[in-house]
CSV table of C-alpha atoms and ligand atoms in Angstrom, one decimal:
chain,number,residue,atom,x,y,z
Y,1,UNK,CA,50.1,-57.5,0.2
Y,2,UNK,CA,53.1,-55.6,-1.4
Y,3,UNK,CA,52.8,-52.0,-2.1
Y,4,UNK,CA,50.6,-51.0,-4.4
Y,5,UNK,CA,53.2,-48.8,-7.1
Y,6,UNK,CA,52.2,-45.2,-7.9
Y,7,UNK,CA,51.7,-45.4,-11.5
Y,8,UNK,CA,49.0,-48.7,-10.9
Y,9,UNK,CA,46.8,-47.7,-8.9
Y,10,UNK,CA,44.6,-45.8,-11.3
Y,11,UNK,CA,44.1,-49.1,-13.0
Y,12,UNK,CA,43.9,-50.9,-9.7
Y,13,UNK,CA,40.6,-48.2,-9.3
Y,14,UNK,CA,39.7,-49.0,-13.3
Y,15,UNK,CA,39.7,-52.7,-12.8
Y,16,UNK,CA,37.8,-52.7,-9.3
Y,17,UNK,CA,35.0,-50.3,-10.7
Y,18,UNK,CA,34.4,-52.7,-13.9
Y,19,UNK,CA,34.3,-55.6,-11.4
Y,20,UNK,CA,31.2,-53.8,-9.6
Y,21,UNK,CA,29.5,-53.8,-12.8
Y,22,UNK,CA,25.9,-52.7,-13.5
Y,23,UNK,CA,26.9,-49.2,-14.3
Y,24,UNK,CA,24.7,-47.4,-16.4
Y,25,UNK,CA,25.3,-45.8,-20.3
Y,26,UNK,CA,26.1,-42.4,-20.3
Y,27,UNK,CA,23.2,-42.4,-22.8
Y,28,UNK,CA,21.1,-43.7,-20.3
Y,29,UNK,CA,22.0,-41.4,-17.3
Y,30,UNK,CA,21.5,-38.7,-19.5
Y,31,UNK,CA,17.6,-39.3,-19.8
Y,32,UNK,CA,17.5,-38.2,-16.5
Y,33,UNK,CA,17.3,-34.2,-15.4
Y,34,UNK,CA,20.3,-34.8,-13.3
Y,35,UNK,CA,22.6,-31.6,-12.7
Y,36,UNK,CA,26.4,-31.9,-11.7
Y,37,UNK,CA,27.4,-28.4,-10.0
Y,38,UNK,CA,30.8,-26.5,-11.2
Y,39,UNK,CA,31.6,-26.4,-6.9
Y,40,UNK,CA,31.1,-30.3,-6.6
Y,41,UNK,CA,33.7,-31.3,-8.9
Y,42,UNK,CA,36.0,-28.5,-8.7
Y,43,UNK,CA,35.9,-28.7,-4.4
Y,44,UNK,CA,39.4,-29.4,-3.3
Y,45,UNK,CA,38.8,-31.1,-0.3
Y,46,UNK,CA,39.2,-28.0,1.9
Y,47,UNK,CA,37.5,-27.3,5.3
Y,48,UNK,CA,38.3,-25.2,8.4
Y,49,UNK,CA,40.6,-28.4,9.6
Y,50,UNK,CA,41.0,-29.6,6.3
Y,51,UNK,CA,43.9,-28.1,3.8
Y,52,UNK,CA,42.9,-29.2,0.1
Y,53,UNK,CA,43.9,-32.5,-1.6
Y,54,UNK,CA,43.1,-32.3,-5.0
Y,55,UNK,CA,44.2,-29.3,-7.6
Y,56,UNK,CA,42.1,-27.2,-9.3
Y,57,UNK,CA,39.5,-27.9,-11.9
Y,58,UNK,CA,38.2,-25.3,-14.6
Y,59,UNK,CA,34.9,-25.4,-16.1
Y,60,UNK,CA,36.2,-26.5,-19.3
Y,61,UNK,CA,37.1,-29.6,-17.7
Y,62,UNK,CA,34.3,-29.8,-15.6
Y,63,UNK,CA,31.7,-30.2,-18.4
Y,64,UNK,CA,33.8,-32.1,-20.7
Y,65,UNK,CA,34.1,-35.0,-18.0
Y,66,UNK,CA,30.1,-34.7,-16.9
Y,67,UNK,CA,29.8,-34.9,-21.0
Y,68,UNK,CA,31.6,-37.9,-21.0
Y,69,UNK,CA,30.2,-39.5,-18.0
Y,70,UNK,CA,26.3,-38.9,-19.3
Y,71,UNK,CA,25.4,-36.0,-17.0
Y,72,UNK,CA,23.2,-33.8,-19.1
Y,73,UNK,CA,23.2,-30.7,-17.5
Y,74,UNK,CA,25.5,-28.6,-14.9
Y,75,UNK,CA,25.2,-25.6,-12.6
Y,76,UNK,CA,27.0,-23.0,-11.0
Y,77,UNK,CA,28.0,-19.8,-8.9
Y,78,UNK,CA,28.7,-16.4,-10.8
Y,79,UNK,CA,32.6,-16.8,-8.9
Y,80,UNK,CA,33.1,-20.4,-9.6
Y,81,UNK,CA,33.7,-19.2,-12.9
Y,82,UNK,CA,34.2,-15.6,-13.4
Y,83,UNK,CA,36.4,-13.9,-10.3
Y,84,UNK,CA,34.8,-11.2,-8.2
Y,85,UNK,CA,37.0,-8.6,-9.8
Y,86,UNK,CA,36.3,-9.6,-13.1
Y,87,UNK,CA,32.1,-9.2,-12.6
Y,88,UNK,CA,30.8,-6.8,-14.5
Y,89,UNK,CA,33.2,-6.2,-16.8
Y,90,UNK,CA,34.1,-7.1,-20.2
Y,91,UNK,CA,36.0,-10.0,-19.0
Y,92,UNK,CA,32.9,-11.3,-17.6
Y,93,UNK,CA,31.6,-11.6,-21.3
Y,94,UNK,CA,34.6,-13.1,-22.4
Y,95,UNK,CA,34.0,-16.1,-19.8
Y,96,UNK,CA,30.5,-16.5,-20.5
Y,97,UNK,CA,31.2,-17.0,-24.1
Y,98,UNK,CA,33.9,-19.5,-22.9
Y,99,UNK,CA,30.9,-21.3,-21.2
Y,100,UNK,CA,28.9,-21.0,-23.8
Y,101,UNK,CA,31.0,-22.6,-26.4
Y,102,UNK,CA,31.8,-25.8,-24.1
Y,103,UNK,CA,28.3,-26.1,-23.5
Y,104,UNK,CA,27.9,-25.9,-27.2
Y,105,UNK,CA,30.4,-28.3,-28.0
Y,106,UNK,CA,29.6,-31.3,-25.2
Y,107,UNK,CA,25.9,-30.8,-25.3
Y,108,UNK,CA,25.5,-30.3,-21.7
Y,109,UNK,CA,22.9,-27.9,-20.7
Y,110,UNK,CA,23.5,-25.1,-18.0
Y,111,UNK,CA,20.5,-25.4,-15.7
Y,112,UNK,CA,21.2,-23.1,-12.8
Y,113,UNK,CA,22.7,-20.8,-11.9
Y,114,UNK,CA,23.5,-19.2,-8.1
Y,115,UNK,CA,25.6,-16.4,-6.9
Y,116,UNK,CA,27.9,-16.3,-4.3
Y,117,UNK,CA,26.9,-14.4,-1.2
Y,118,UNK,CA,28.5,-16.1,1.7
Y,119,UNK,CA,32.9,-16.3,0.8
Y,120,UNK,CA,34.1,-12.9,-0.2
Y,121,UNK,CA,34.5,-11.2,2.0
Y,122,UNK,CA,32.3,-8.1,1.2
Y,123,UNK,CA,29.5,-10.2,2.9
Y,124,UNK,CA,31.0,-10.5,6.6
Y,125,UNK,CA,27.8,-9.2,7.4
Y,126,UNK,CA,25.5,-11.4,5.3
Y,127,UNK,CA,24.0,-10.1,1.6
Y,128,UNK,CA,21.4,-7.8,3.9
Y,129,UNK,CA,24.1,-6.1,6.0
Y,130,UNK,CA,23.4,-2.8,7.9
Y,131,UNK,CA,25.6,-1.0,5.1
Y,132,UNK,CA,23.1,0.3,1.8
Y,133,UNK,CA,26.7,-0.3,0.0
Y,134,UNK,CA,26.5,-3.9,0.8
Y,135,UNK,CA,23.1,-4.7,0.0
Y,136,UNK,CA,23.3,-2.5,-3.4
Y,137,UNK,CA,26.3,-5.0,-4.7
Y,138,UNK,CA,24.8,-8.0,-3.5
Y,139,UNK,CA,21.5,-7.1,-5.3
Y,140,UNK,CA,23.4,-6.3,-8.1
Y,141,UNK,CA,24.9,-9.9,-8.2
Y,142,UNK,CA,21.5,-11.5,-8.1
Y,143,UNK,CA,20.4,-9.6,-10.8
Y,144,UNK,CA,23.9,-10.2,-12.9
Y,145,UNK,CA,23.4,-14.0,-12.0
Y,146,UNK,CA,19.8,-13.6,-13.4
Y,147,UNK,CA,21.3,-12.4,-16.6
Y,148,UNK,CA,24.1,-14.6,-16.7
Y,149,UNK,CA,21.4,-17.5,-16.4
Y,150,UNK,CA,19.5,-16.5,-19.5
Y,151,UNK,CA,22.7,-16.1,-21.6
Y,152,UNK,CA,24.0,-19.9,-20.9
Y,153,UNK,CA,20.0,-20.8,-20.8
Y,154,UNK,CA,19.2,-21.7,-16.9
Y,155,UNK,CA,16.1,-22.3,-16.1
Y,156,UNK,CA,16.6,-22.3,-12.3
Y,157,UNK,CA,18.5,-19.7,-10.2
Y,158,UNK,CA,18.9,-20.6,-6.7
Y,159,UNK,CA,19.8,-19.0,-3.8
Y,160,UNK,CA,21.5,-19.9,-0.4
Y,161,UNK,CA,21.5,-17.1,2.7
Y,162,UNK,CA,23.8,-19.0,4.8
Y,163,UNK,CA,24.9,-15.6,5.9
Y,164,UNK,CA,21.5,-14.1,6.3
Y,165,UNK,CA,22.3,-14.3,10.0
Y,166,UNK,CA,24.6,-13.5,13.0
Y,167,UNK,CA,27.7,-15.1,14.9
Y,168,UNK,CA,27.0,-12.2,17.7
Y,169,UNK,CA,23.3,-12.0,19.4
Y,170,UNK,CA,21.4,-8.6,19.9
Y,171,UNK,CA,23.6,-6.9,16.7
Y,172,UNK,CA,21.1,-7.9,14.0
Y,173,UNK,CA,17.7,-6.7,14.2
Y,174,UNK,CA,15.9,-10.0,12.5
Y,175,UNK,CA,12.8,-8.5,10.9
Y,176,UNK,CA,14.7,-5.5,9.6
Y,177,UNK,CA,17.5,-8.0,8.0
Y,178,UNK,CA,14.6,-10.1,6.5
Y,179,UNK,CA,13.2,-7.0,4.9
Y,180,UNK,CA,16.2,-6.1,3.2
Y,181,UNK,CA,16.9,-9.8,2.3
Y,182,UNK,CA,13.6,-9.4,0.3
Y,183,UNK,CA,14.5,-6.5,-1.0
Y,184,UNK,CA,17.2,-8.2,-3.1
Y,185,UNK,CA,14.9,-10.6,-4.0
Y,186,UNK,CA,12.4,-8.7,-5.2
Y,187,UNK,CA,15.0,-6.6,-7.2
Y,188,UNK,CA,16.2,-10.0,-8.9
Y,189,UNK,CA,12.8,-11.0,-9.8
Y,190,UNK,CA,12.3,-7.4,-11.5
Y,191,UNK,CA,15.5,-7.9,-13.3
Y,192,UNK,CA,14.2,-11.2,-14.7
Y,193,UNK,CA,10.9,-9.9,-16.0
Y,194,UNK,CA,12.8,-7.5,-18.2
Y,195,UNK,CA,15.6,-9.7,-19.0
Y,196,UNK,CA,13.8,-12.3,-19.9
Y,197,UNK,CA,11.7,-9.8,-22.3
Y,198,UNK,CA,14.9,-8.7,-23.7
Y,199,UNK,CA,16.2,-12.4,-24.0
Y,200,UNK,CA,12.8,-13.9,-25.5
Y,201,UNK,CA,12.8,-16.2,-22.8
Y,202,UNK,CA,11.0,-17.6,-20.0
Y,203,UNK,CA,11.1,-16.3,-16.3
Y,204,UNK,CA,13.9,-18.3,-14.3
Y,205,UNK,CA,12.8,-20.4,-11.6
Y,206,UNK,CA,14.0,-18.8,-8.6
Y,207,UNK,CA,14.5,-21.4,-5.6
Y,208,UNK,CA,15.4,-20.3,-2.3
Y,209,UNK,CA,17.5,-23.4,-0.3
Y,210,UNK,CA,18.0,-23.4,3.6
Y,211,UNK,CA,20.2,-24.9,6.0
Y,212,UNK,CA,20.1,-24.9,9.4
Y,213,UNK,CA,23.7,-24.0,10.2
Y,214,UNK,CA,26.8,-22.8,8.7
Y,215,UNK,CA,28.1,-20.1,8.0
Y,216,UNK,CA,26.3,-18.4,10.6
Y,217,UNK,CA,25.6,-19.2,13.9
Y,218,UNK,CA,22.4,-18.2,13.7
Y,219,UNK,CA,20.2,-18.3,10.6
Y,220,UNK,CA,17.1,-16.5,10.0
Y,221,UNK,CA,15.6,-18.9,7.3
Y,222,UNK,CA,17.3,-22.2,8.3
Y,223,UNK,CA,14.5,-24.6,6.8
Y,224,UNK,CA,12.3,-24.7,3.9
Y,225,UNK,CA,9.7,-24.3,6.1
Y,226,UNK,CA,10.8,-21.2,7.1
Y,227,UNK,CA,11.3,-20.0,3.4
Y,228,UNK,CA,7.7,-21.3,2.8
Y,229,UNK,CA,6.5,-18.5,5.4
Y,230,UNK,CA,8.5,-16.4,3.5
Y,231,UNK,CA,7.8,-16.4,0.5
Y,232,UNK,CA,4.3,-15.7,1.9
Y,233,UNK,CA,5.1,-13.4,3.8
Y,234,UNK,CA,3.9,-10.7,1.6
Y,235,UNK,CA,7.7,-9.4,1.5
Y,236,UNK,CA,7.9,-10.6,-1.5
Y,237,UNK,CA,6.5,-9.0,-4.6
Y,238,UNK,CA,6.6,-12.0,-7.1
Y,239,UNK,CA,6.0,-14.7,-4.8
Y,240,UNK,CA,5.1,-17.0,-7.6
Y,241,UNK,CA,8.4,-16.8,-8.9
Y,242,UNK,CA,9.9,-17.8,-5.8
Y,243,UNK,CA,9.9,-21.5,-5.0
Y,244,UNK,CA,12.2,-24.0,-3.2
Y,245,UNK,CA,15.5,-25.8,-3.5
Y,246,UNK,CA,15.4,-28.4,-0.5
Y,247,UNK,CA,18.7,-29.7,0.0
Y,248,UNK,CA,18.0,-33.4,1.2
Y,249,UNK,CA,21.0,-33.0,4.4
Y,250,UNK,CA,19.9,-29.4,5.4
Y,251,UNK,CA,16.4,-31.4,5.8
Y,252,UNK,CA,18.0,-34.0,7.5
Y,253,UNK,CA,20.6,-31.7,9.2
Y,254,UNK,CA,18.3,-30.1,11.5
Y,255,UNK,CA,16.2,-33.5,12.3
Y,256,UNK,CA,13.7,-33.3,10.1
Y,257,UNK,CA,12.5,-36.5,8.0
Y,258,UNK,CA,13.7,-34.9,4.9
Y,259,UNK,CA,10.5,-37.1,3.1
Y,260,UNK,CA,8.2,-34.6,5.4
Y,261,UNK,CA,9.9,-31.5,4.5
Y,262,UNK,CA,9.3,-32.5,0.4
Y,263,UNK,CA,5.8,-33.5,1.0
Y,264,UNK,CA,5.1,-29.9,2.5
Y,265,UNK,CA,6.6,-28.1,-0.5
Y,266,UNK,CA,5.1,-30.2,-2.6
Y,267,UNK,CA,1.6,-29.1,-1.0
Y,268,UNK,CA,2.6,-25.8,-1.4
Y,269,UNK,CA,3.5,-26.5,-5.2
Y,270,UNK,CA,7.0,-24.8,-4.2
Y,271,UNK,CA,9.1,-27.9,-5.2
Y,272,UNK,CA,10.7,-26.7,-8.1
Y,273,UNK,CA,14.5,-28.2,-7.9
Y,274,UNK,CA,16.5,-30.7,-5.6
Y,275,UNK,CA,20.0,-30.8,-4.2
Y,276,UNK,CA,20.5,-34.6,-3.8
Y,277,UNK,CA,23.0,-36.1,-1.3
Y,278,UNK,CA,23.4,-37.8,2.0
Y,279,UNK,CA,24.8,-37.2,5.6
Y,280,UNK,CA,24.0,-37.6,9.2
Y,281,UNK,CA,21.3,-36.4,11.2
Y,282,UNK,CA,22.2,-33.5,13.8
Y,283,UNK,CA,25.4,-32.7,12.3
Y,284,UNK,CA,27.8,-30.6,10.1
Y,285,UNK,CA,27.3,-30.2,6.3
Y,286,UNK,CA,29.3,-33.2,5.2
Y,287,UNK,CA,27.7,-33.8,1.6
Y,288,UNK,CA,28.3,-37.6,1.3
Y,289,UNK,CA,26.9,-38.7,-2.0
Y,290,UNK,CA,23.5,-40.1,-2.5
Y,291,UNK,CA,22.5,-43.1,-1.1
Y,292,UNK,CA,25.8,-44.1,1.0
Y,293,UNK,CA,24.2,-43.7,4.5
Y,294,UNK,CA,20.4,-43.9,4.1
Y,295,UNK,CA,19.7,-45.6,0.7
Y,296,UNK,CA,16.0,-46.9,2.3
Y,297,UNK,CA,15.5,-43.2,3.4
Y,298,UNK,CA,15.9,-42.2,-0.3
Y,299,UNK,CA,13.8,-44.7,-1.5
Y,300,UNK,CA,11.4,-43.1,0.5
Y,301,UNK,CA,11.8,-39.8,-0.8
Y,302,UNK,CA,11.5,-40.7,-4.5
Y,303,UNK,CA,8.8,-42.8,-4.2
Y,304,UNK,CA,7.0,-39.7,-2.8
Y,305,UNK,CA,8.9,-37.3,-5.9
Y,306,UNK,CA,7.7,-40.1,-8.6
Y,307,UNK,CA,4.4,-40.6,-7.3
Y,308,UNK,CA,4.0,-36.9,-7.4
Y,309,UNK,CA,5.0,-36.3,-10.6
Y,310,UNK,CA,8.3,-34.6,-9.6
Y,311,UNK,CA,10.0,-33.2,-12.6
Y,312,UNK,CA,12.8,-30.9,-11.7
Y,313,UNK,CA,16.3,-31.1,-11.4
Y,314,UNK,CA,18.4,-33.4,-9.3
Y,315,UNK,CA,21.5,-31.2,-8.4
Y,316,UNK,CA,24.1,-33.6,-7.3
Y,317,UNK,CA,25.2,-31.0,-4.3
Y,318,UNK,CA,27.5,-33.4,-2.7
Y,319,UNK,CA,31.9,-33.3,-2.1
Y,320,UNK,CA,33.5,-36.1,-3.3
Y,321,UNK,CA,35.7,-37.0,-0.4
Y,322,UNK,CA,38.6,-35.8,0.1
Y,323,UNK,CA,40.3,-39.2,0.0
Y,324,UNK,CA,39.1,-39.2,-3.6
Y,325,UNK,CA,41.6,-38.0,-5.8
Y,326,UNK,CA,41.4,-35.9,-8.8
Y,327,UNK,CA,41.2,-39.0,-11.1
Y,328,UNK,CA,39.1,-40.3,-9.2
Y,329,UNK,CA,36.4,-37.3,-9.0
Y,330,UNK,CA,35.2,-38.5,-12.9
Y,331,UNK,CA,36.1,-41.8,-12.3
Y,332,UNK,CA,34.4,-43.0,-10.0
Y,333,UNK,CA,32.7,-40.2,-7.5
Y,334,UNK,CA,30.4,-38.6,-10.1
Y,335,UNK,CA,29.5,-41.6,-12.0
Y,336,UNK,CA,29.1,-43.9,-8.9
Y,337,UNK,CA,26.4,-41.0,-7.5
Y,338,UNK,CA,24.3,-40.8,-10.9
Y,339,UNK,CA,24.3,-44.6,-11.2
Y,340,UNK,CA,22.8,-45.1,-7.3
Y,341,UNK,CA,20.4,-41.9,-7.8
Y,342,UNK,CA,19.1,-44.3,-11.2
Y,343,UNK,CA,19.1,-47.1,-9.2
Y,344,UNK,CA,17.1,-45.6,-6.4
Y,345,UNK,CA,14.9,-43.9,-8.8
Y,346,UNK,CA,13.9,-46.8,-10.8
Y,347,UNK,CA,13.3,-48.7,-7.4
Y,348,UNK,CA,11.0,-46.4,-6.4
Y,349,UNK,CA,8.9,-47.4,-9.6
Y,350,UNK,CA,9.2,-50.6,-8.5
Y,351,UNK,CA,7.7,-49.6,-5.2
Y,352,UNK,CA,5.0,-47.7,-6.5
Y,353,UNK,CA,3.7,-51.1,-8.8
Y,354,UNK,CA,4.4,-53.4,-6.6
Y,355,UNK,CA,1.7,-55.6,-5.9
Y,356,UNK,CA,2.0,-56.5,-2.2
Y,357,UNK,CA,2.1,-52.9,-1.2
Y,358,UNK,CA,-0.7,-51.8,-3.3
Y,359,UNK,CA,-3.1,-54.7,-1.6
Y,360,UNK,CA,-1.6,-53.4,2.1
Y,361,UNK,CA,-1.9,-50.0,0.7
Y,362,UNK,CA,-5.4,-49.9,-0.1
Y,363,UNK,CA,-6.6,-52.3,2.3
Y,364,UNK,CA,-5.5,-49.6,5.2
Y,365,UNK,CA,-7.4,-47.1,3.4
Y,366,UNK,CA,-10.2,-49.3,3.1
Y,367,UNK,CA,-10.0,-49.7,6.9
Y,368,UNK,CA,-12.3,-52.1,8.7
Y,369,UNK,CA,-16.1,-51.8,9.0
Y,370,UNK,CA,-17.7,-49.7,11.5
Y,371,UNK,CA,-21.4,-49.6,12.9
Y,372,UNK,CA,-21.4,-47.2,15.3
Y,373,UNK,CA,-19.6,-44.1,14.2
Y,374,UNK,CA,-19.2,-42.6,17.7
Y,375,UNK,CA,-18.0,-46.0,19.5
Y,376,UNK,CA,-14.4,-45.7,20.4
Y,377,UNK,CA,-13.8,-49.2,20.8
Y,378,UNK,CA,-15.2,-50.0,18.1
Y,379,UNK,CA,-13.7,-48.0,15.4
Y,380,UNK,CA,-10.1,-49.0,17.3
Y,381,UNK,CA,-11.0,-52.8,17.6
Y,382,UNK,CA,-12.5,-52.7,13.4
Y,383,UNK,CA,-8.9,-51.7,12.1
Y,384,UNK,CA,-6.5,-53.7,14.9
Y,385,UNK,CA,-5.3,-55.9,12.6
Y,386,UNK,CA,-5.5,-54.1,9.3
Y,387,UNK,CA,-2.4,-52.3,11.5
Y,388,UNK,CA,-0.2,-54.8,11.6
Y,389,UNK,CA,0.2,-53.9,7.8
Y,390,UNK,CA,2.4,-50.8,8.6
Y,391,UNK,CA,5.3,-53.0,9.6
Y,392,UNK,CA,4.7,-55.5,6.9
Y,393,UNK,CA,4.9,-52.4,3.9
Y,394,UNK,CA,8.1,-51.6,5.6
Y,395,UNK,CA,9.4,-55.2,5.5
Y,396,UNK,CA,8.4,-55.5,1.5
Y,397,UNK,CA,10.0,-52.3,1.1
Y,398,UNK,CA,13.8,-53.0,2.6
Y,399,UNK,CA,13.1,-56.5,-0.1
Y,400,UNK,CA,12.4,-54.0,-2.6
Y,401,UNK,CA,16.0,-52.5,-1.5
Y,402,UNK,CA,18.0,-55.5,-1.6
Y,403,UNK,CA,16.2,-57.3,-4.6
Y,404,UNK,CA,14.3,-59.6,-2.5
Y,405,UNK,CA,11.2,-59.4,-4.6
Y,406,UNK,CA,13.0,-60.5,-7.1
Y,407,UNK,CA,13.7,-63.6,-5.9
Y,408,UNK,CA,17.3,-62.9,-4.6
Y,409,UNK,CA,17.6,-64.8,-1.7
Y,410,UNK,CA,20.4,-65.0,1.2
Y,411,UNK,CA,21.5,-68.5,2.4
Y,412,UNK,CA,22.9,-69.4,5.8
R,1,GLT,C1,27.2,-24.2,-0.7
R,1,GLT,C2,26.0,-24.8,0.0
R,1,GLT,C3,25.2,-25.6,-0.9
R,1,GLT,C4,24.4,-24.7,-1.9
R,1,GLT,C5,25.3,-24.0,-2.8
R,1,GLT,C6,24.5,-23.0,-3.6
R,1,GLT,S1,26.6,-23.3,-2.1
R,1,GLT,O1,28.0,-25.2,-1.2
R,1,GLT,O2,26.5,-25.6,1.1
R,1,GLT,O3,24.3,-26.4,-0.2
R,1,GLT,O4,23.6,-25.5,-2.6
R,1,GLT,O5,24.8,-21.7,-3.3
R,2,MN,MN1,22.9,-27.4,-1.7
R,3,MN,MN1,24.9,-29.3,2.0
């Protein structure tokens, strides 16, 4: 093949992403509570090895292209947007009326909002350092954030301690650096009962999201297990305003069957928002986008979210790769990840009517008759080959994935 000239290969990328086809209507990816994040599309492609390949994107540009695109609603960090030095100032205002005018214009919703405690470099020592300085500002940020969040009209804050935790052993003292952690909270959730008086709104959802490294070596709430115990800690003086964001590779990160990890916030009626994306078990925080490593994993997961009711955000919390290139951030990264998360979702509908499953389904809970209650062979022998169904649901289910049930066949 001959080169491929500079000034056609964006519609080299066009032409190949209409020949895929079955993309969705940005009217119709907008039914869905699907959040793009100001960091997502404005990452550069840096990492610790990695220098940036893409320029820099602004938030005006941000939520004009998730406008176009059909993505109803965005998020972001106090400093993706408004610079350290410029927080709590009047230039801070200025900003937030910037956002609020885009907002206005596009019709895309701010739905979170986050604040930054892990880059500057104020929080070496985590957001709960030794130093009563330190923890002052950073409790100051969360409540700012919280403010921030009712002025754009958030309904979620969320918050990541990546940095609530130590690169050297023996320096932090773990319970006393919790303590403080909560400390901030608390003084965030305080904020928000008065601020959301004074703003005639409701209370922000405030969703703590772990991962199990990075930044730190060593973090002191790595899952959302952890945060579970917690929030329940009795650290906490609103615990009912404090749920979770599970991150769906921080769940997977650590080992965990990220399906698991939902089920158990779910039973603690703490899933209240959801950072989608994919990656590899036991590794770094790569962020791949939904569904392009385990697409029958996620079908999984949102068969358990739909058939649970599920109603809160899907945060696309993924990097477009850094082979991607500006262009093709909007034109093909974010709409590709909504249209697979639809995809996936309306799937799992599919799942959850499908006929053959719901026979295996109920027969397993039916189980086999028994006479004798306390005979062991028995009971085992009565539901032997009811069993054998296990494998069969997972069979119909990969068909569900490829279209099998619908009569799409492979021929040899
Ligand atoms: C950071 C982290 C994400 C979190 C963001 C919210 S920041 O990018 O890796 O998983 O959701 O603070
Ligand atoms: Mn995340
Ligand atoms: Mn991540």
């Amino acid at each position: 093949m001959k080169p491929i000239p500079k000034n056609e290969q964006r519609a080299l990328v066009d032409r190949l992403m209409r020949a895929c086809g079955a993309s969705y209507t940005p009217e119709q990816r907008r039914k869905y509570f699907i959040s793009g994040p100001q960091w997502a599309a404005a990452y550069e492609g840096q990492a610790l090895f990695h220098a940036p390949t893409r320029k820099p994107v602004g938030f005006e540009d941000v939520i004009r292209n998730y406008a176009e695109i059909g993505i109803g609603y965005w998020s972001t960090h106090d400093t993706d947007v408004i610079p350290p030095d410029a927080l709590f100032t009047p230039e801070q205002d200025v900003v937030v009326e910037r956002i609020s005018r885009v907002l206005r214009e596009t019709g895309v919703k701010c739905s979170m909002v986050t604040t930054e405690t892990f880059f500057h470099a104020v929080f070496a020592a985590g957001p709960a350092a030794e130093s009563p300085a330190v923890r002052e500002y950073a409790a100051a940020r969360l409540c700012n954030t919280v403010k921030i969040g009712h002025q754009l009209g958030a309904q979620f804050a969320v918050y990541w301690p990546g940095s609530l935790g130590y690169q050297i052993q023996g320096a932090v003292e773990e319970t006393q650096t919790l303590r403080w952690y909560a400390e901030a909270l608390n003084a965030a959730c305080q904020a928000d009962l008065e601020l959301s008086k004074q703003y005639n709104r409701a209370v922000l959802k405030h969703c703590l999201e772990a991962k199990p490294f990075e930044p730190q070596a060593e973090i002191l709430l790595p899952t959302s297990d952890a945060m579970l115990a917690f929030i329940h800690s009795g650290l906490l003086q609103h615990p009912e305003m404090v749920g979770l964001n599970p991150e769906y590779l921080h769940e997977l990160m650590w080992g965990a069957a990220p399906r698991a990890a939902l089920a158990r916030a779910l039973l603690a009626g703490k899933l209240w928002h959801f950072d989608i994306n994919d990656g590899y078990r036991l590794k770094h925080d790569v962020d791949i986008a939904v569904g392009l490593v385990n697409p029958l994993d996620w079908l999984n997961v949102l068969v358990l979210l739909r058939s649970h009711g599920y109603h809160g955000p899907f945060n696309l919390d993924y990097k477009p790769p850094r082979t991607t290139s500006n262009y093709g951030v909007f034109a093909v990264s974010f709409p590709t990840a909504v249209d697979r998360f639809i995809t996936l979702w309306e799937m799992a509908g599919e799942v959850l009517e499908d006929s053959v499953l719901k026979e295996a389904t109920e027969a397993l809970k039916a189980g086999g008759p028994v006479s004798d209650p306390k005979n062991v062979r028995e009971i085992t022998e009565a539901n032997q080959e009811l069993l054998t169904l296990h494998e069969l649901i997972g069979h119909r289910i990969f068909q569900i994935l490829v279209g099998m049930h619908k009569d799409r066949r492979y021929f040899v």
